Short mmCIF file of C-alpha atoms in Angstrom, two decimals:
data_model
loop_
_atom_site.label_atom_id
_atom_site.label_comp_id
_atom_site.label_asym_id
_atom_site.label_seq_id
_atom_site.Cartn_x
_atom_site.Cartn_y
_atom_site.Cartn_z
CA MET R 14 -0.33 0.33 0.11
CA GLY R 15 3.02 2.46 0.87
CA PHE R 16 4.91 1.32 -2.42
CA LYS R 17 1.36 3.12 -4.13
CA LYS R 18 1.05 6.02 -2.59
CA LYS R 19 4.89 6.55 -3.28
CA THR R 20 4.19 5.40 -7.01
CA ILE R 21 0.73 7.95 -7.24
CA GLY R 22 2.82 10.94 -5.73
CA PHE R 23 5.95 10.45 -8.19
CA ALA R 24 3.36 10.32 -11.23
CA VAL R 25 1.52 13.22 -9.95
CA LEU R 26 4.93 15.01 -8.80
CA CYS R 27 5.93 14.73 -12.19
CA LEU R 28 2.98 15.30 -14.23
CA SER R 29 2.77 18.67 -12.27
CA MET R 30 6.30 19.21 -13.54
CA MET R 31 5.50 18.40 -16.92
CA PHE R 32 2.82 20.63 -17.25
CA THR R 33 4.61 23.42 -15.65
CA ALA R 34 8.01 23.66 -17.64
CA CYS R 35 5.25 22.97 -21.18
CA GLY R 36 3.76 26.54 -19.32
CA ASP R 37 6.64 28.31 -18.77
CA ASP R 38 6.53 31.10 -21.54
CA SER R 39 9.67 33.37 -20.83
CA SER R 40 7.93 36.40 -22.23
CA THR R 41 5.04 36.27 -19.82
CA ALA R 42 7.11 35.38 -17.02
CA PRO R 43 7.05 37.95 -14.54
CA ARG R 44 9.16 40.57 -14.02
CA GLY R 45 12.46 39.77 -11.50
CA LEU R 46 11.96 35.73 -11.98
CA ILE R 47 13.91 35.48 -15.39
CA HIS R 48 17.56 36.51 -13.90
CA LYS R 49 18.97 36.64 -10.54
CA PRO R 50 19.44 40.39 -9.59
CA LEU R 51 22.33 42.62 -10.11
CA ALA R 52 24.30 42.80 -7.08
CA GLU R 53 24.34 46.23 -5.61
CA CYS R 54 27.85 48.13 -6.43
CA ILE R 55 30.67 49.72 -3.53
CA ALA R 56 31.22 53.27 -4.24
CA PRO R 57 34.48 54.14 -4.49
CA ALA R 58 36.35 56.72 -2.00
CA PHE R 59 36.05 60.16 -2.98
CA LEU R 60 39.23 62.09 -3.79
CA LYS R 61 40.79 64.38 -1.59
CA LYS R 62 44.06 66.63 -1.95
CA GLY R 63 47.34 65.15 -3.46
CA ASP R 64 45.31 61.63 -4.43
CA LYS R 65 47.26 60.23 -7.12
CA VAL R 66 45.54 59.94 -10.53
CA ALA R 67 46.76 57.44 -13.06
CA LEU R 68 46.65 58.34 -16.69
CA LEU R 69 46.01 54.93 -18.65
CA SER R 70 45.25 54.71 -22.20
CA PRO R 71 43.36 50.87 -22.06
CA SER R 72 42.35 51.24 -26.22
CA TYR R 73 44.53 54.06 -28.63
CA THR R 74 47.26 55.48 -27.97
CA VAL R 75 47.48 59.75 -27.72
CA PRO R 76 49.53 62.01 -28.61
CA ASP R 77 51.94 62.64 -25.43
CA SER R 78 51.35 66.75 -25.25
CA THR R 79 47.37 65.64 -24.59
CA ILE R 80 47.76 63.31 -21.80
CA GLN R 81 50.82 66.48 -20.41
CA LYS R 82 48.14 68.85 -20.78
CA THR R 83 45.90 66.81 -18.80
CA ALA R 84 48.18 66.37 -15.76
CA ASP R 85 48.51 70.30 -15.82
CA VAL R 86 44.88 69.97 -15.77
CA LEU R 87 44.90 67.44 -12.45
CA LYS R 88 47.60 69.18 -10.56
CA ASP R 89 44.83 72.49 -11.03
CA TRP R 90 42.56 70.55 -9.38
CA GLY R 91 44.51 69.25 -6.35
CA PHE R 92 45.53 65.78 -7.36
CA SER R 93 48.67 63.88 -8.17
CA PRO R 94 48.75 62.44 -12.10
CA VAL R 95 50.96 59.01 -12.58
CA ILE R 96 51.21 58.42 -15.93
CA GLY R 97 51.14 54.45 -17.18
CA LYS R 98 54.56 52.87 -18.20
CA ASN R 99 53.48 52.33 -21.77
CA VAL R 100 50.80 54.26 -22.63
CA GLY R 101 53.11 56.02 -24.80
CA LYS R 102 53.94 52.76 -26.98
CA LEU R 103 52.18 52.03 -30.06
CA ASP R 104 50.84 48.31 -32.16
CA ALA R 105 49.37 47.99 -35.23
CA GLY R 106 49.55 51.07 -35.79
CA LYS R 107 46.83 52.67 -33.09
CA TYR R 108 46.76 50.69 -29.90
CA ALA R 109 49.02 52.10 -27.06
CA GLY R 110 50.93 49.41 -26.83
CA THR R 111 50.19 45.50 -27.14
CA ALA R 112 47.07 44.15 -25.07
CA GLU R 113 49.14 42.71 -22.95
CA GLU R 114 50.71 45.95 -21.62
CA ARG R 115 47.42 48.03 -21.70
CA ALA R 116 46.59 45.16 -19.29
CA GLU R 117 49.69 45.20 -17.26
CA ASP R 118 49.47 49.27 -16.44
CA PHE R 119 45.55 48.99 -15.69
CA VAL R 120 46.44 46.16 -13.19
CA ASN R 121 49.44 47.41 -11.75
CA ALA R 122 47.28 51.09 -11.23
CA ILE R 123 44.51 48.97 -9.70
CA LYS R 124 47.04 47.54 -7.65
CA ASP R 125 48.92 50.61 -6.63
CA THR R 126 47.00 50.91 -2.98
CA SER R 127 48.54 55.42 -3.98
CA ILE R 128 46.22 55.72 -6.74
CA LYS R 129 42.65 56.25 -5.96
CA ALA R 130 41.64 56.71 -9.50
CA ILE R 131 42.28 55.76 -13.01
CA LEU R 132 41.15 58.10 -15.92
CA CYS R 133 41.48 57.31 -19.25
CA ASN R 134 43.05 58.85 -21.72
CA ARG R 135 40.43 57.95 -24.67
CA GLY R 136 38.40 55.55 -26.25
CA GLY R 137 38.29 53.66 -29.98
CA TYR R 138 39.00 50.14 -29.59
CA GLY R 139 40.82 47.63 -27.63
CA THR R 140 39.72 46.95 -24.12
CA ILE R 141 38.02 44.09 -25.08
CA GLN R 142 40.52 42.33 -25.35
CA LEU R 143 41.59 42.59 -22.21
CA VAL R 144 38.31 40.85 -20.30
CA ASP R 145 40.20 37.76 -20.22
CA LEU R 146 43.79 39.43 -19.16
CA ILE R 147 42.70 40.97 -16.04
CA ASP R 148 40.93 39.27 -12.83
CA PRO R 149 38.37 40.65 -11.72
CA LYS R 150 39.52 39.84 -8.51
CA ILE R 151 41.93 42.52 -8.56
CA VAL R 152 39.12 45.07 -9.29
CA GLU R 153 36.69 43.43 -6.23
CA ASP R 154 39.40 43.83 -3.46
CA ASN R 155 40.87 47.41 -4.92
CA PRO R 156 37.84 49.52 -5.70
CA LYS R 157 38.62 52.73 -7.62
CA TRP R 158 36.20 55.21 -9.70
CA VAL R 159 37.56 54.41 -13.39
CA ILE R 160 36.56 56.86 -15.75
CA GLY R 161 35.64 57.08 -19.80
CA TYR R 162 33.77 56.62 -21.92
CA SER R 163 32.95 55.29 -25.51
CA ASP R 164 35.27 52.00 -25.29
CA VAL R 165 35.94 52.51 -21.85
CA THR R 166 32.07 50.80 -21.61
CA THR R 167 33.62 47.69 -21.41
CA LEU R 168 35.64 48.15 -18.25
CA HIS R 169 33.14 49.78 -17.00
CA ALA R 170 30.99 46.17 -17.49
CA MET R 171 34.01 44.64 -15.97
CA GLN R 172 33.82 47.33 -12.84
CA THR R 173 29.87 46.54 -12.09
CA LYS R 174 30.23 42.47 -12.03
CA ALA R 175 32.92 43.14 -9.66
CA GLY R 176 30.81 45.06 -8.21
CA VAL R 177 32.87 48.58 -7.76
CA MET R 178 30.94 51.80 -9.45
CA SER R 179 32.82 53.79 -12.26
CA ILE R 180 32.27 57.01 -13.92
CA HIS R 181 30.68 57.32 -17.45
CA GLY R 182 32.76 60.52 -18.33
CA THR R 183 35.28 62.58 -19.74
CA MET R 184 38.20 61.97 -20.95
CA SER R 185 41.79 63.30 -21.75
CA SER R 186 41.50 63.84 -25.20
CA SER R 187 39.03 65.90 -24.76
CA ILE R 188 39.58 67.69 -21.05
CA ALA R 189 43.09 68.81 -22.59
CA LYS R 190 41.23 70.34 -25.34
CA THR R 191 39.80 72.40 -23.03
CA GLU R 192 42.14 72.96 -20.46
CA GLY R 193 39.40 71.37 -18.38
CA LYS R 194 36.98 74.70 -18.08
CA ASP R 195 34.10 73.16 -19.42
CA ASP R 196 30.91 71.17 -17.72
CA ASN R 197 31.77 68.26 -18.29
CA SER R 198 35.50 68.44 -16.78
CA THR R 199 34.43 70.80 -13.97
CA LEU R 200 31.46 68.39 -13.27
CA LEU R 201 33.77 65.15 -13.44
CA ARG R 202 36.16 67.38 -11.65
CA ASP R 203 33.50 68.30 -8.43
CA LEU R 204 32.13 64.16 -8.62
CA LEU R 205 35.10 63.21 -8.20
CA LYS R 206 35.59 65.27 -5.28
CA GLY R 207 32.15 64.64 -3.36
CA GLU R 208 29.55 66.55 -5.08
CA VAL R 209 26.89 63.81 -6.28
CA PRO R 210 24.41 65.09 -9.71
CA THR R 211 21.17 64.75 -9.91
CA TYR R 212 20.46 65.61 -12.93
CA LYS R 213 17.07 67.49 -14.41
CA VAL R 214 16.31 66.47 -18.11
CA PRO R 215 13.55 68.77 -20.35
CA LYS R 216 10.83 66.81 -21.63
CA HIS R 217 11.46 65.73 -25.28
CA GLU R 218 9.14 64.26 -27.51
CA PHE R 219 9.72 60.87 -27.00
CA ASN R 220 9.89 60.37 -23.72
CA GLN R 221 7.78 57.31 -21.40
CA THR R 222 6.71 58.45 -18.25
CA GLY R 223 6.76 56.79 -15.23
CA LYS R 224 9.10 55.87 -12.77
CA GLY R 225 12.03 53.64 -12.53
CA GLU R 226 14.54 52.35 -10.39
CA GLY R 227 18.12 49.92 -10.79
CA ILE R 228 21.43 50.09 -11.37
CA LEU R 229 22.84 52.03 -14.22
CA VAL R 230 24.55 49.64 -16.58
CA GLY R 231 25.40 49.89 -20.95
CA GLY R 232 27.14 52.89 -22.90
CA ASN R 233 28.66 53.01 -26.13
CA MET R 234 26.21 50.14 -28.19
CA SER R 235 28.61 49.01 -30.73
CA THR R 236 31.33 48.33 -27.54
CA PHE R 237 28.44 46.38 -24.69
CA VAL R 238 26.26 44.62 -27.49
CA PRO R 239 29.60 41.90 -27.80
CA LEU R 240 29.57 41.56 -23.95
CA VAL R 241 25.38 40.20 -23.81
CA GLY R 242 25.68 36.42 -23.87
CA ALA R 243 28.70 35.84 -24.04
CA SER R 244 31.23 37.40 -21.38
CA ASP R 245 31.57 36.78 -18.12
CA ILE R 246 31.15 40.79 -17.47
CA ASP R 247 27.98 40.96 -19.24
CA VAL R 248 25.78 42.69 -16.48
CA PHE R 249 22.69 42.73 -19.17
CA GLN R 250 20.89 39.57 -18.51
CA ASP R 251 20.45 39.87 -14.91
CA ASP R 252 17.64 41.74 -13.37
CA GLY R 253 16.81 45.41 -11.99
CA ILE R 254 19.23 47.20 -14.41
CA ILE R 255 18.60 50.94 -16.16
CA LEU R 256 19.86 50.56 -19.39
CA PHE R 257 21.37 53.86 -20.81
CA MET R 258 22.99 53.98 -24.77
CA GLU R 259 25.11 56.47 -26.64
CA GLU R 260 26.34 55.57 -30.01
CA ILE R 261 28.46 57.73 -32.65
CA GLY R 262 28.65 57.33 -36.71
CA GLU R 263 26.38 54.12 -37.00
CA ASN R 264 24.02 54.37 -39.28
CA LEU R 265 20.75 53.17 -38.17
CA ARG R 266 20.36 50.31 -39.40
CA ASN R 267 23.12 48.98 -37.69
CA ILE R 268 21.27 50.42 -34.07
CA ASP R 269 18.30 48.99 -35.21
CA ARG R 270 20.34 45.11 -35.23
CA MET R 271 21.95 45.71 -32.21
CA PHE R 272 18.65 46.66 -30.17
CA HIS R 273 17.42 43.91 -31.84
CA SER R 274 20.40 41.86 -31.14
CA ILE R 275 19.93 42.91 -27.36
CA GLU R 276 15.74 41.64 -26.95
CA LEU R 277 16.92 38.47 -28.36
CA HIS R 278 19.68 37.64 -25.39
CA GLY R 279 16.59 38.68 -23.42
CA VAL R 280 17.54 41.47 -21.51
CA MET R 281 14.91 44.20 -22.12
CA GLU R 282 13.38 41.24 -20.33
CA ASN R 283 15.49 43.02 -17.18
CA VAL R 284 15.30 46.72 -17.84
CA ARG R 285 13.09 49.04 -15.58
CA GLY R 286 14.29 51.66 -17.07
CA VAL R 287 16.14 53.11 -20.54
CA ILE R 288 18.21 56.23 -20.80
CA LEU R 289 19.30 57.49 -24.08
CA GLY R 290 21.99 59.06 -24.59
CA GLU R 291 23.29 61.48 -27.65
CA PHE R 292 23.19 59.97 -31.01
CA VAL R 293 25.73 61.15 -33.38
CA SER R 294 26.50 60.91 -36.76
CA SER R 295 23.60 58.15 -36.71
CA GLY R 296 23.02 58.35 -40.34
CA THR R 297 20.23 58.25 -43.10
CA ASP R 298 19.43 54.81 -44.38
CA LEU R 299 16.31 54.44 -43.21
CA ASP R 300 13.29 56.55 -42.52
CA TYR R 301 13.14 58.25 -39.07
CA GLU R 302 13.39 61.56 -38.17
CA SER R 303 16.14 60.41 -35.48
CA THR R 304 17.68 57.40 -33.74
CA GLU R 305 15.14 58.22 -30.52
CA ALA R 306 12.25 57.86 -33.11
CA MET R 307 13.14 54.50 -34.96
CA LEU R 308 14.14 53.25 -30.95
CA SER R 309 11.12 54.58 -29.27
CA LYS R 310 9.06 52.53 -31.46
CA TYR R 311 10.29 49.33 -30.27
CA LEU R 312 9.71 50.77 -26.47
CA LYS R 313 6.03 51.29 -26.36
CA LYS R 314 5.85 47.60 -25.54
CA TYR R 315 7.60 47.66 -22.64
CA ASP R 316 5.94 49.36 -19.19
CA ILE R 317 9.15 51.02 -18.27
CA PRO R 318 10.39 54.88 -18.52
CA VAL R 319 12.66 55.91 -21.65
CA ILE R 320 14.95 59.33 -20.96
CA CYS R 321 16.00 60.81 -24.64
CA GLY R 322 18.33 62.88 -25.11
CA PHE R 323 20.25 62.28 -22.31
CA PRO R 324 23.57 64.66 -22.39
CA ALA R 325 25.89 61.65 -22.01
CA GLY R 326 28.03 59.96 -24.84
CA HIS R 327 29.82 61.37 -27.82
CA ASP R 328 28.35 65.43 -27.95
CA ASP R 329 29.66 68.53 -26.95
CA VAL R 330 27.81 67.77 -23.41
CA ASN R 331 29.13 65.11 -21.75
CA LEU R 332 27.48 64.84 -18.23
CA PRO R 333 29.33 62.67 -15.54
CA ILE R 334 27.28 59.41 -14.66
CA VAL R 335 27.69 56.28 -12.12
CA MET R 336 27.78 52.98 -13.44
CA GLY R 337 26.93 50.13 -11.68
CA ALA R 338 24.90 53.08 -9.17
CA LYS R 339 21.06 52.15 -7.95
CA VAL R 340 19.34 55.23 -9.94
CA LYS R 341 16.01 56.64 -10.25
CA MET R 342 14.38 57.92 -13.07
CA ASP R 343 11.21 59.57 -12.93
CA VAL R 344 9.89 61.25 -16.59
CA THR R 345 7.16 63.50 -16.26
CA ASN R 346 5.14 65.06 -19.61
CA ASP R 347 7.53 68.30 -17.85
CA GLY R 348 10.56 66.32 -17.71
CA ALA R 349 12.83 63.99 -16.00
CA THR R 350 15.29 63.66 -13.31
CA VAL R 351 18.15 61.24 -12.96
CA SER R 352 19.61 60.65 -9.61
CA PHE R 353 22.34 57.83 -7.97
CA ASP R 354 21.83 56.53 -4.44
CA ILE R 355 25.41 57.35 -3.72
CA LYS R 356 26.77 59.58 -0.50
CA GLY R 357 27.97 62.59 -0.45
CA GLU R 358 26.80 65.72 -1.34
CA LYS R 359 24.34 66.10 -3.39
CA LYS R 360 23.63 69.07 -5.97
CA THR R 361 21.08 69.39 -9.06
CA ILE R 362 22.09 70.40 -12.60
CA ASP R 363 19.64 71.14 -14.90
CA THR R 364 20.80 70.09 -17.70
CA ASP R 365 19.13 72.25 -20.32
CA LYS R 366 20.75 75.13 -19.02
CA LEU R 367 24.26 73.74 -19.60
CA VAL R 368 25.53 74.26 -23.70
CA ASN R 369 29.01 74.26 -23.93
CA LYS R 370 30.78 75.91 -26.72
CA PRO R 371 31.72 72.83 -29.03
CA GLN R 372 35.16 72.14 -28.62
CA LEU R 373 35.80 68.89 -30.88
CA SER R 374 34.42 69.03 -34.24
CA LYS R 375 32.43 65.90 -35.15
CA ALA R 376 35.25 64.11 -37.56
CA LEU R 377 37.93 64.35 -34.00
CA LEU R 378 34.92 63.21 -31.80
CA LYS R 379 34.61 60.14 -34.67
CA MET R 380 37.90 59.88 -35.22
CA TYR R 381 38.42 59.54 -30.72
CA ALA R 382 35.30 56.75 -30.93
CA GLY R 383 37.06 55.05 -33.61
CA LYS R 384 34.51 55.48 -36.26
CA THR R 385 37.36 56.69 -38.64
CA PHE R 386 41.27 57.51 -38.44
CA ASP R 387 41.74 59.96 -42.36
CA VAL R 388 41.40 63.08 -40.20
CA GLU R 389 43.63 66.35 -39.46
CA GLU R 390 42.46 69.55 -37.43
#
């Protein structure tokens, strides 16, 4: 009799599991059950007078004069610049040394306890070559600010996966050009010293209203999309994220392809809000009035807030934002706010009033992004 009861019970369990499996449609599964939540990151210590900041080139090379000008700006800010030993090297005509040399500079700066932040000199291409050369445990055990954008998006993902916040912001290539006097640079300086911004963003016709909260991930689309589903630093398939996207020099069909790629990987099921940054020189190969118009068409089916035209990316205004931080976004018909859950002195920045005079030509911006090379200025 006991055997029959066990047999019947086992059969019921098997049938239950079979029906559950057959009925598991991930497209209708409740949010939060798709993947594990992305862990909150810790904020590295803010900088104080005399702290060392490493100047590194993890991607393409830059002239020595650019690095020296940025070093002078850091001194004016009260910091002590430390130039990586390999930044002046050249490999394959573009890289600042081999992948091993660039990784060596990064690892040395991370392990050096006297260095409190790493400022990348420029983007271009090459950080994806460093992923397997950097032990994430070293990053986890030595939290410090890593600053940059464009190709540095890979390093932001690595930092976030290791549980450490980083700053998507301006780099030496721009700081040297403006002598650190533009809003992008001064806001970065203030953030490094502990002034945490809350951004007020003007309304945009393609915004989607609502409130969202999650861990900020993303950056340059063509840099982070290859990480999705194929990397140990894939932070895009964890639940509870706010996705930031920007791009330069890509035509609309490529942006369309990249967005649908992250959809096919299930990323959008984990997204609690989207921040669209600047899309510079996106092209006119498809009949949309803008990149935002095209992406808005796809984002409408998701019940999440969307901010368009956030001034970060490859344009004249490139505001510092904290990757890996918990952010809150509130989008209304009158505009939007983005705030970071980080301890520090809070200040509100009205982005509509930040109108930097163009410092870099669009051709140079594209060159720094690694999109074109035969540029003279």
